[in-house]
Coordinates of C-alpha atoms in Angstrom, one line a residue:
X1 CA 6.6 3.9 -12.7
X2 CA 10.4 3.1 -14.0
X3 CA 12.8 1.2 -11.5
X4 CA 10.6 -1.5 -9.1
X5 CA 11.9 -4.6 -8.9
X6 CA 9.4 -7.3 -9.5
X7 CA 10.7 -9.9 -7.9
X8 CA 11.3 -8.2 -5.1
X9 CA 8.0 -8.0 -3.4
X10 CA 6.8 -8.3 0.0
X11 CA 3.5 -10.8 0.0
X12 CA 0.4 -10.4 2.9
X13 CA -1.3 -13.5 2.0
X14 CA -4.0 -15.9 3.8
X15 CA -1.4 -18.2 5.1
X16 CA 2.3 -17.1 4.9
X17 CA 3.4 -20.9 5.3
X18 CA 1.9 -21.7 1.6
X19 CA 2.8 -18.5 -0.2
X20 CA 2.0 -20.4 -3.1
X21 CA -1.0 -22.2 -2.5
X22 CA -3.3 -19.2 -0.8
X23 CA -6.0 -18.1 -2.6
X24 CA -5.2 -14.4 -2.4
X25 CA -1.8 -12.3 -2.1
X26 CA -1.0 -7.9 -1.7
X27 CA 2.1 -6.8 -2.5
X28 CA 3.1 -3.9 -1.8
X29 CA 6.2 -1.7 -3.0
X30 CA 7.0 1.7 -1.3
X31 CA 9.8 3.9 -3.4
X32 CA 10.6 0.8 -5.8
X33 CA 10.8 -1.3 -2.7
X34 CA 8.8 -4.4 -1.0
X35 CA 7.6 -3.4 2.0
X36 CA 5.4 -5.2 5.1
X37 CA 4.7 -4.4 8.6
X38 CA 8.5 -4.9 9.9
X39 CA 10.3 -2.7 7.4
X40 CA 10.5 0.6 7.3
X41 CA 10.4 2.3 4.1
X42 CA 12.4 5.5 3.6
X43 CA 12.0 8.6 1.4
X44 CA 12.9 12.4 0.9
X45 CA 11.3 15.0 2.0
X46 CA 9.9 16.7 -1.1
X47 CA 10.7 13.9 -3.7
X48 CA 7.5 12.0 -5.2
X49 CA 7.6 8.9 -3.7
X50 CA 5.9 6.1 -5.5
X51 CA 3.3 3.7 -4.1
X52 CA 2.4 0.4 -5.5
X53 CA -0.3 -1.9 -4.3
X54 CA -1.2 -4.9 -6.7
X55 CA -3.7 -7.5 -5.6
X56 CA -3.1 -11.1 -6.9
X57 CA -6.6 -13.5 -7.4
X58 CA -5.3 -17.1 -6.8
X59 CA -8.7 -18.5 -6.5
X60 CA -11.1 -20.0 -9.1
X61 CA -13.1 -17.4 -9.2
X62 CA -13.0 -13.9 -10.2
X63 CA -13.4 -11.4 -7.1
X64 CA -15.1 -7.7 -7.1
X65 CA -15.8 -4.5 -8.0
X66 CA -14.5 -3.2 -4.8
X67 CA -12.1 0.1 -4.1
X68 CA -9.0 0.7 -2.5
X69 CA -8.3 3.7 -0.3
X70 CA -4.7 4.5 0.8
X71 CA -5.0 6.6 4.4
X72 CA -1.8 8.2 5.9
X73 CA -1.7 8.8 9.3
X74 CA 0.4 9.6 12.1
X75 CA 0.9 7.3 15.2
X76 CA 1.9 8.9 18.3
X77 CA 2.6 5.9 20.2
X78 CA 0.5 6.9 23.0
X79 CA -3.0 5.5 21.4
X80 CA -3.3 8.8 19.3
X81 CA -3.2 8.7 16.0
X82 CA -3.5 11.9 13.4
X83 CA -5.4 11.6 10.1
X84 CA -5.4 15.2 9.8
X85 CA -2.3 14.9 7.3
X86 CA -3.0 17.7 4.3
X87 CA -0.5 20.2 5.4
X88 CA 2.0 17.1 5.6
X89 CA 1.3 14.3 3.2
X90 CA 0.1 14.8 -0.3
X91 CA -0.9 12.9 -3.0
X92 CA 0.2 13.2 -6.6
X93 CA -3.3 11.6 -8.4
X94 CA -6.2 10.3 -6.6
X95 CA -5.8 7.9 -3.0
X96 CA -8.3 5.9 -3.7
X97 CA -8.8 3.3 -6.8
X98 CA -12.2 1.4 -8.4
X99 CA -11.2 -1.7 -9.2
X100 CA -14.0 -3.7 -11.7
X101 CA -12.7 -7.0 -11.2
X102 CA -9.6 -9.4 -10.7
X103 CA -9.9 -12.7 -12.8
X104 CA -8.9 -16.2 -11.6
X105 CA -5.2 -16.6 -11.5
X106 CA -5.4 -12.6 -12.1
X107 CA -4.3 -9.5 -10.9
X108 CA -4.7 -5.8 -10.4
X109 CA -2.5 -2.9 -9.8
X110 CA -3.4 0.4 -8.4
X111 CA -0.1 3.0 -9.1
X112 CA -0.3 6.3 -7.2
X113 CA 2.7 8.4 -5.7
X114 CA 3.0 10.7 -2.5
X115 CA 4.3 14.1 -1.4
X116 CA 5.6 14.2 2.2
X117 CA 6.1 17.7 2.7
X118 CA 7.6 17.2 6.2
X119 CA 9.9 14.9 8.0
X120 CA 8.9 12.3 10.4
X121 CA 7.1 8.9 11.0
X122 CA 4.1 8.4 8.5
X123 CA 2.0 5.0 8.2
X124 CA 0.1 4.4 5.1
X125 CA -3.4 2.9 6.0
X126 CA -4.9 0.6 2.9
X127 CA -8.3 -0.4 3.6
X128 CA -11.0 -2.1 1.2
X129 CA -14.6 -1.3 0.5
X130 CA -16.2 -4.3 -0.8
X131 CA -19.2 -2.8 -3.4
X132 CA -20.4 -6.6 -4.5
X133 CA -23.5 -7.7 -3.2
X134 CA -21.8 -11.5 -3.4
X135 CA -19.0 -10.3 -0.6
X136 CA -16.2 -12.6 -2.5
X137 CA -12.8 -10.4 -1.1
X138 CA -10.2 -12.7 0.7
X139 CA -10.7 -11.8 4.4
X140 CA -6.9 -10.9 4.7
X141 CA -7.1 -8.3 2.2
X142 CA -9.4 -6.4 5.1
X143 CA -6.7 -6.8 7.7
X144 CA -3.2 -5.5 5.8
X145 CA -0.8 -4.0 8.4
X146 CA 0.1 -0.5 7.9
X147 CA 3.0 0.7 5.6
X148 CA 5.8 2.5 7.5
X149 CA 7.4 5.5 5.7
X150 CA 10.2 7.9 7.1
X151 CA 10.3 11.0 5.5
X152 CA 14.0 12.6 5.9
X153 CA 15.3 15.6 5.3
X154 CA 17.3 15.6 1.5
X155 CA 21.1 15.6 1.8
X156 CA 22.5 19.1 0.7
X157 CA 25.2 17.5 -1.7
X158 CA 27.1 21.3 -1.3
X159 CA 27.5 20.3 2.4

């Protein structure tokens, strides 16, 4: 995925006062930009939008195997929310990602993209299943706000 800017990540870490000193970070980058739960991300309807999660390992020991499961859903803003998404959302490869293992000092990146098929307000759940027996994930990497995306209409550039 050609064009994301590195340096330019958002960071959901244990403690967002030491950035630097926590023992676990997600950044996450939405259409080659950082995104967190007070920016909304924008796309085009109809143009693959790509997704970025990586998972940083700042402690001294190495965490997993666990998977990551990106879920997008609607929120009404009335307390309903709409999972049922496949005539709406797609996604280009597989939402969910195995990940064996993130080494001390480490990190792991799971690359996907998505399809909105529609316009409107989308939220990108990313929750974590936890498959070692030790139970070693950070505790803040099972509480990440959601990911807003708008989905727009494309500008007709004959218009």
């Amino acid at each position: 995925m050609g064009g994301l800017n590195v340096g330019d990540r958002a960071t959901y870490s244990d403690n967002p006062q030491k950035k630097s000193q926590t023992a676990s970070s997600v950044d996450i980058v939405v259409n080659g930009k950082a995104c967190d739960c007070d920016v909304v991300a924008e796309c085009k309807v109809g143009d693959a939008v790509p997704l970025e999660v990586k998972l940083t390992n700042r402690s001294k020991s190495a965490v997993g195997p666990f998977s990551l499961t990106v879920v997008p859903f609607q929120d009404y803003q009335n307390g309903v929310q709409n999972f049922e998404l496949q005539e709406a959302v797609t996604f280009i490869g597989s939402n969910s990602f195995y990940i064996e293992s993130v080494s001390p000092a480490g990190n792991s990146i799971c690359a996907g993209a998505l399809l909105f098929l529609y316009t409107g307000d989308f939220y990108l759940n990313i929750k974590f299943q936890d498959d070692s027996p030790s139970r070693d994930l950070p505790p803040t990497w099972f509480c990440l706000p959601n990911v807003h995306i708008r989905a727009q209409e494309p500008i007709d550039a004959a218009a």
